[in-house]
mmCIF file of C-alpha atoms in Angstrom:
data_model
loop_
_atom_site.group_PDB
_atom_site.id
_atom_site.type_symbol
_atom_site.label_atom_id
_atom_site.label_comp_id
_atom_site.label_asym_id
_atom_site.label_seq_id
_atom_site.Cartn_x
_atom_site.Cartn_y
_atom_site.Cartn_z
ATOM 1 C CA MET A 1 -8.328 -30.129 14.718
ATOM 2 C CA GLY A 2 -12.067 -30.496 14.934
ATOM 3 C CA ASP A 3 -14.699 -29.928 12.306
ATOM 4 C CA ALA A 4 -16.034 -26.402 12.427
ATOM 5 C CA SER A 5 -19.699 -27.786 12.091
ATOM 6 C CA GLU A 6 -19.334 -29.529 15.387
ATOM 7 C CA ILE A 7 -18.453 -26.288 17.341
ATOM 8 C CA GLY A 8 -20.809 -24.081 15.543
ATOM 9 C CA SER A 9 -20.111 -20.583 14.378
ATOM 10 C CA PRO A 10 -18.172 -18.011 16.256
ATOM 11 C CA SER A 11 -19.816 -15.348 18.210
ATOM 12 C CA LYS A 12 -19.946 -11.930 17.125
ATOM 13 C CA GLU A 13 -17.672 -10.815 20.017
ATOM 14 C CA LEU A 14 -15.039 -13.394 18.822
ATOM 15 C CA VAL A 15 -15.324 -12.201 15.233
ATOM 16 C CA GLY A 16 -14.838 -8.505 16.460
ATOM 17 C CA PHE A 17 -11.929 -9.596 18.405
ATOM 18 C CA ALA A 18 -10.413 -11.236 15.410
ATOM 19 C CA ALA A 19 -11.048 -8.214 13.204
ATOM 20 C CA TYR A 20 -9.324 -6.053 15.946
ATOM 21 C CA LEU A 21 -6.179 -8.284 15.946
ATOM 22 C CA TYR A 22 -6.219 -8.838 12.053
ATOM 23 C CA ASN A 23 -5.993 -4.885 11.684
ATOM 24 C CA PRO A 24 -2.436 -3.772 12.283
ATOM 25 C CA THR A 25 -3.356 -0.320 12.641
ATOM 26 C CA LYS A 26 -5.474 -1.068 15.566
ATOM 27 C CA SER A 27 -3.656 -3.975 17.279
ATOM 28 C CA GLY A 28 -0.081 -3.256 16.184
ATOM 29 C CA LEU A 29 0.342 -6.790 15.233
ATOM 30 C CA ARG A 30 2.426 -7.122 12.124
ATOM 31 C CA ALA A 31 1.956 -10.135 10.077
ATOM 32 C CA ARG A 32 4.186 -11.762 7.547
ATOM 33 C CA GLU A 33 3.247 -13.412 4.225
ATOM 34 C CA GLY A 34 3.829 -17.071 3.829
ATOM 35 C CA VAL A 35 2.419 -20.063 1.837
ATOM 36 C CA LEU A 36 -0.121 -22.626 3.233
ATOM 37 C CA ASN A 37 -1.128 -25.542 1.147
ATOM 38 C CA GLY A 38 -0.282 -23.530 -2.006
ATOM 39 C CA ARG A 39 -2.176 -20.362 -0.896
ATOM 40 C CA ARG A 40 -0.796 -17.064 0.241
ATOM 41 C CA VAL A 41 -1.715 -16.400 3.955
ATOM 42 C CA GLN A 42 -0.647 -13.849 6.473
ATOM 43 C CA TYR A 43 0.990 -15.511 9.658
ATOM 44 C CA PHE A 44 2.322 -14.234 12.869
ATOM 45 C CA LYS A 45 3.987 -15.496 15.911
ATOM 46 C CA GLY A 46 1.951 -16.253 18.970
ATOM 47 C CA LYS A 47 4.391 -14.224 21.361
ATOM 48 C CA SER A 48 3.737 -11.060 19.129
ATOM 49 C CA ALA A 49 -0.041 -11.654 19.383
ATOM 50 C CA LEU A 50 0.238 -11.663 23.242
ATOM 51 C CA ASN A 51 2.193 -8.486 23.297
ATOM 52 C CA ALA A 52 -0.082 -6.769 21.039
ATOM 53 C CA LEU A 53 -3.240 -7.714 23.161
ATOM 54 C CA THR A 54 -1.538 -6.776 26.612
ATOM 55 C CA LYS A 55 0.058 -3.561 25.632
ATOM 56 C CA SER A 56 -1.767 -0.380 26.423
ATOM 57 C CA GLU A 57 -3.192 1.665 23.557
ATOM 58 C CA GLU A 58 -2.471 5.285 22.837
ATOM 59 C CA GLY A 59 -4.336 7.802 24.835
ATOM 60 C CA ASP A 60 -4.095 5.817 28.079
ATOM 61 C CA LYS A 61 -6.764 3.407 26.922
ATOM 62 C CA PRO A 62 -6.750 0.114 28.617
ATOM 63 C CA ALA A 63 -5.109 -3.005 26.804
ATOM 64 C CA LYS A 64 -7.433 -5.303 24.988
ATOM 65 C CA CYS A 65 -6.636 -8.219 27.446
ATOM 66 C CA ALA A 66 -5.707 -7.227 31.004
ATOM 67 C CA THR A 67 -3.458 -10.371 31.426
ATOM 68 C CA ARG A 68 -1.716 -12.733 29.320
ATOM 69 C CA GLU A 69 -3.856 -15.477 30.534
ATOM 70 C CA ASP A 70 -6.873 -13.589 29.045
ATOM 71 C CA ALA A 71 -5.184 -13.229 25.801
ATOM 72 C CA ILE A 72 -4.159 -17.001 25.800
ATOM 73 C CA GLU A 73 -7.794 -17.837 26.224
ATOM 74 C CA TRP A 74 -8.888 -15.590 23.287
ATOM 75 C CA MET A 75 -6.280 -16.973 21.114
ATOM 76 C CA GLN A 76 -7.424 -20.480 21.990
ATOM 77 C CA ASP A 77 -10.956 -19.723 20.958
ATOM 78 C CA LEU A 78 -9.521 -18.276 17.632
ATOM 79 C CA LEU A 79 -7.926 -21.537 17.088
ATOM 80 C CA ASP A 80 -11.078 -23.578 18.153
ATOM 81 C CA TYR A 81 -13.284 -21.707 15.728
ATOM 82 C CA GLN A 82 -10.635 -21.922 12.867
ATOM 83 C CA LEU A 83 -10.192 -18.218 12.553
ATOM 84 C CA ILE A 84 -6.379 -19.052 12.695
ATOM 85 C CA VAL A 85 -4.532 -22.223 12.395
ATOM 86 C CA ARG A 86 -1.355 -23.249 14.105
ATOM 87 C CA CYS A 87 1.477 -23.859 11.595
ATOM 88 C CA ASP A 88 5.176 -24.937 11.502
ATOM 89 C CA LYS A 89 7.509 -22.863 9.337
ATOM 90 C CA ASP A 90 10.051 -24.625 7.038
ATOM 91 C CA ALA A 91 13.485 -23.608 8.285
ATOM 92 C CA GLN A 92 14.947 -23.753 4.640
ATOM 93 C CA THR A 93 12.487 -21.610 2.693
ATOM 94 C CA GLY A 94 11.183 -19.301 5.464
ATOM 95 C CA ARG A 95 7.923 -18.915 3.888
ATOM 96 C CA GLN A 96 6.362 -22.469 3.404
ATOM 97 C CA LEU A 97 4.089 -23.327 6.188
ATOM 98 C CA ARG A 98 2.634 -26.614 7.374
ATOM 99 C CA ILE A 99 -0.364 -27.259 9.618
ATOM 100 C CA ASN A 100 0.592 -28.511 12.974
ATOM 101 C CA PRO A 101 -1.551 -31.325 14.064
ATOM 102 C CA MET A 102 -1.501 -29.866 17.802
ATOM 103 C CA GLN A 103 -3.914 -26.997 17.572
ATOM 104 C CA ASN A 104 -3.525 -25.716 21.113
ATOM 105 C CA PHE A 105 -2.048 -22.244 21.450
ATOM 106 C CA ASP A 106 1.710 -21.806 22.261
ATOM 107 C CA GLU A 107 3.346 -18.451 22.323
ATOM 108 C CA ASP A 108 6.506 -19.723 20.611
ATOM 109 C CA THR A 109 4.669 -21.100 17.543
ATOM 110 C CA TYR A 110 3.373 -19.549 14.391
ATOM 111 C CA TYR A 111 -0.310 -19.104 13.381
ATOM 112 C CA ALA A 112 -1.833 -18.393 10.005
ATOM 113 C CA TRP A 113 -4.949 -16.443 9.561
ATOM 114 C CA LEU A 114 -7.917 -18.131 8.035
ATOM 115 C CA TYR A 115 -10.026 -15.081 8.871
ATOM 116 C CA GLU A 116 -10.045 -12.669 5.918
ATOM 117 C CA GLY A 117 -11.510 -9.862 7.522
ATOM 118 C CA SER A 118 -14.783 -7.926 6.325
ATOM 119 C CA GLN A 119 -15.917 -9.001 2.979
ATOM 120 C CA LEU A 120 -18.194 -5.900 2.472
ATOM 121 C CA MET A 121 -15.806 -4.144 0.113
ATOM 122 C CA VAL A 122 -15.387 -7.258 -1.874
ATOM 123 C CA ILE A 123 -19.076 -7.616 -2.118
ATOM 124 C CA LEU A 124 -19.501 -3.935 -3.082
ATOM 125 C CA GLY A 125 -16.753 -4.322 -5.671
ATOM 126 C CA GLY A 126 -18.418 -7.313 -7.157
ATOM 127 C CA ILE A 127 -21.678 -5.512 -7.333
ATOM 128 C CA GLY A 128 -20.131 -2.641 -9.052
ATOM 129 C CA VAL A 129 -18.599 -4.648 -11.614
ATOM 130 C CA VAL A 130 -21.693 -6.571 -12.576
ATOM 131 C CA ALA A 131 -23.450 -3.169 -12.689
ATOM 132 C CA VAL A 132 -20.893 -1.736 -15.134
ATOM 133 C CA VAL A 133 -21.182 -4.848 -17.336
ATOM 134 C CA LEU A 134 -24.857 -4.955 -17.459
ATOM 135 C CA ALA A 135 -24.985 -1.101 -18.189
ATOM 136 C CA GLY A 136 -22.587 -1.704 -21.209
ATOM 137 C CA VAL A 137 -24.658 -4.715 -22.408
ATOM 138 C CA MET A 138 -27.803 -2.731 -22.227
ATOM 139 C CA PHE A 139 -26.333 0.440 -23.711
ATOM 140 C CA PRO A 140 -28.449 0.112 -26.937
ATOM 141 C CA LEU A 141 -31.493 0.260 -24.537
ATOM 142 C CA TRP A 142 -30.481 3.462 -23.091
ATOM 143 C CA PRO A 143 -32.288 6.758 -23.670
ATOM 144 C CA SER A 144 -31.020 8.669 -26.733
ATOM 145 C CA VAL A 145 -30.040 11.489 -24.363
ATOM 146 C CA LEU A 146 -27.831 9.301 -22.319
ATOM 147 C CA ARG A 147 -26.365 7.615 -25.354
ATOM 148 C CA ASN A 148 -25.526 10.938 -26.941
ATOM 149 C CA GLY A 149 -23.932 12.402 -23.631
ATOM 150 C CA THR A 150 -22.019 9.212 -23.223
ATOM 151 C CA TRP A 151 -20.721 9.535 -26.871
ATOM 152 C CA TYR A 152 -19.732 13.231 -26.284
ATOM 153 C CA LEU A 153 -17.752 12.333 -23.148
ATOM 154 C CA SER A 154 -16.005 9.489 -24.584
ATOM 155 C CA MET A 155 -14.865 11.671 -27.456
ATOM 156 C CA LEU A 156 -13.853 14.410 -25.026
ATOM 157 C CA ALA A 157 -11.649 12.034 -22.997
ATOM 158 C CA LEU A 158 -10.013 10.663 -26.241
ATOM 159 C CA GLY A 159 -9.369 14.121 -27.475
ATOM 160 C CA LEU A 160 -7.702 15.100 -24.181
ATOM 161 C CA LEU A 161 -5.559 11.880 -24.103
ATOM 162 C CA GLY A 162 -4.669 12.433 -27.800
ATOM 163 C CA LEU A 163 -3.594 16.141 -26.774
ATOM 164 C CA LEU A 164 -1.469 14.786 -23.981
ATOM 165 C CA PHE A 165 0.362 12.541 -26.264
ATOM 166 C CA ALA A 166 0.672 15.151 -29.076
ATOM 167 C CA THR A 167 2.192 17.610 -26.336
ATOM 168 C CA ALA A 168 4.491 15.112 -25.097
ATOM 169 C CA ILE A 169 5.650 14.515 -28.760
ATOM 170 C CA VAL A 170 6.123 18.119 -29.617
ATOM 171 C CA ARG A 171 8.009 19.093 -26.377
ATOM 172 C CA LEU A 172 10.418 16.156 -27.077
ATOM 173 C CA ILE A 173 11.090 17.224 -30.550
ATOM 174 C CA VAL A 174 11.537 20.788 -29.506
ATOM 175 C CA TYR A 175 14.001 19.756 -26.879
ATOM 176 C CA ILE A 176 16.127 17.662 -29.335
ATOM 177 C CA ILE A 177 16.178 20.594 -31.756
ATOM 178 C CA THR A 178 17.275 23.011 -29.067
ATOM 179 C CA VAL A 179 20.005 20.664 -27.637
ATOM 180 C CA LEU A 180 21.532 20.320 -31.105
ATOM 181 C CA ALA A 181 21.271 23.950 -31.951
ATOM 182 C CA TYR A 182 22.177 25.289 -28.465
ATOM 183 C CA PRO A 183 24.316 24.141 -25.416
ATOM 184 C CA LYS A 184 20.924 23.797 -23.293
ATOM 185 C CA GLY A 185 17.771 22.211 -24.279
ATOM 186 C CA LEU A 186 14.280 23.993 -24.221
ATOM 187 C CA TRP A 187 11.416 22.176 -22.261
ATOM 188 C CA ILE A 188 7.901 23.024 -22.957
ATOM 189 C CA PHE A 189 5.925 22.600 -19.817
ATOM 190 C CA PRO A 190 8.760 21.393 -17.837
ATOM 191 C CA ASN A 191 6.644 20.081 -15.023
ATOM 192 C CA LEU A 192 4.243 18.112 -17.167
ATOM 193 C CA PHE A 193 5.502 14.770 -15.902
ATOM 194 C CA GLU A 194 6.600 16.013 -12.386
ATOM 195 C CA ASP A 195 5.049 14.818 -9.223
ATOM 196 C CA VAL A 196 2.945 18.266 -8.931
ATOM 197 C CA GLY A 197 -0.641 19.158 -8.911
ATOM 198 C CA PHE A 198 -2.698 19.425 -12.094
ATOM 199 C CA PHE A 199 -2.313 23.123 -12.658
ATOM 200 C CA GLU A 200 1.252 23.283 -11.566
ATOM 201 C CA SER A 201 2.019 20.905 -14.332
ATOM 202 C CA PHE A 202 1.579 23.559 -17.034
ATOM 203 C CA VAL A 203 3.479 26.224 -15.026
ATOM 204 C CA PRO A 204 5.827 27.650 -16.238
ATOM 205 C CA LEU A 205 5.042 27.525 -20.073
ATOM 206 C CA TYR A 206 8.623 26.756 -20.961
ATOM 207 C CA ALA A 207 12.202 26.568 -19.176
ATOM 208 C CA TRP A 208 15.695 26.199 -20.515
ATOM 209 C CA GLU A 209 17.469 22.941 -18.997
ATOM 210 C CA VAL A 210 19.553 23.525 -16.022
ATOM 211 C CA ALA A 211 22.872 21.794 -15.730
ATOM 212 C CA LYS A 212 23.131 19.536 -12.469
ATOM 213 C CA ASP A 213 26.288 21.587 -11.460
ATOM 214 C CA ALA A 214 24.386 24.825 -11.865
ATOM 215 C CA LYS A 215 21.992 23.643 -9.306
ATOM 216 C CA LYS A 216 24.511 23.564 -6.436
ATOM 217 C CA PRO A 217 24.602 26.873 -4.559
ATOM 218 C CA ALA A 218 27.720 28.819 -5.365
ATOM 219 C CA PRO A 219 30.282 29.631 -2.582
ATOM 220 C CA THR A 220 29.812 33.078 -1.034
ATOM 221 C CA ALA A 221 32.345 35.646 0.136
ATOM 222 C CA ASP A 222 31.550 34.853 3.598
ATOM 223 C CA SER A 223 32.291 31.074 3.216
ATOM 224 C CA ASP A 224 35.421 31.960 1.295
ATOM 225 C CA SER A 225 36.731 34.117 4.129
ATOM 226 C CA ALA A 226 35.719 31.591 6.655
ATOM 227 C CA ALA A 227 37.569 28.782 4.807
ATOM 228 C CA ALA A 228 40.684 31.027 4.521
ATOM 229 C CA ALA A 229 40.608 31.881 8.278
ATOM 230 C CA GLY A 230 40.292 28.166 9.074
ATOM 231 C CA ASP A 231 43.300 27.505 6.775
ATOM 232 C CA ALA A 232 45.324 30.222 8.583
ATOM 233 C CA GLU A 233 44.376 28.913 12.002
ATOM 234 C CA ALA A 234 45.466 25.508 10.983
ATOM 235 C CA LYS A 235 48.837 26.678 9.729
ATOM 236 C CA LYS A 236 49.353 28.521 13.179
ATOM 237 C CA THR A 237 48.734 25.357 15.146
ATOM 238 C CA GLU A 238 51.337 23.413 13.035
#
């Protein structure tokens, strides 16, 4: 495998091609997770990449590559510019990868991504973290209006969090008392921890616990008559 400095940097077209293939929602190439030199990487099989590049896209759009030969040339360019690397997979572990000294493209071998996609979100996230830390360090230098507003907002957030914990404790105590006193327990805000919207979490105000057997629909007269007719018909057949 040659040194990347000897062949220069990849072109924007090649980087765009790598970004397309790297994104499974666009290319349809599903990569698996492996370990290469102690680092987690995404890897795929060459044949899967060729199939993803030569298949027609949705909406009658042409394939990324017209022929498999064109796709092989693109994949070789990815290898030459070290955007991917040819690997051998350990048959025992299934996840351990070793770099193959032969860096020519073969659809029957595996390839690990060295390209990590766009770093824009990583850069923006780092800038955001630094900005938050600086803002916290420079808090004493903030104008008094901002400091007072931040203090009130933090107290409000702590108050809401404390109210949530208090509500959870009270509803549990009420439930335990009603379970001991009555056959069924009473839940205050029964949907408080359910997977519903914010306002739906507080509706209804209370509800009695429903037994699991009571949730099953009771048999109707029509179903009973249909079952009886089926039994009679079965007896006639016998």
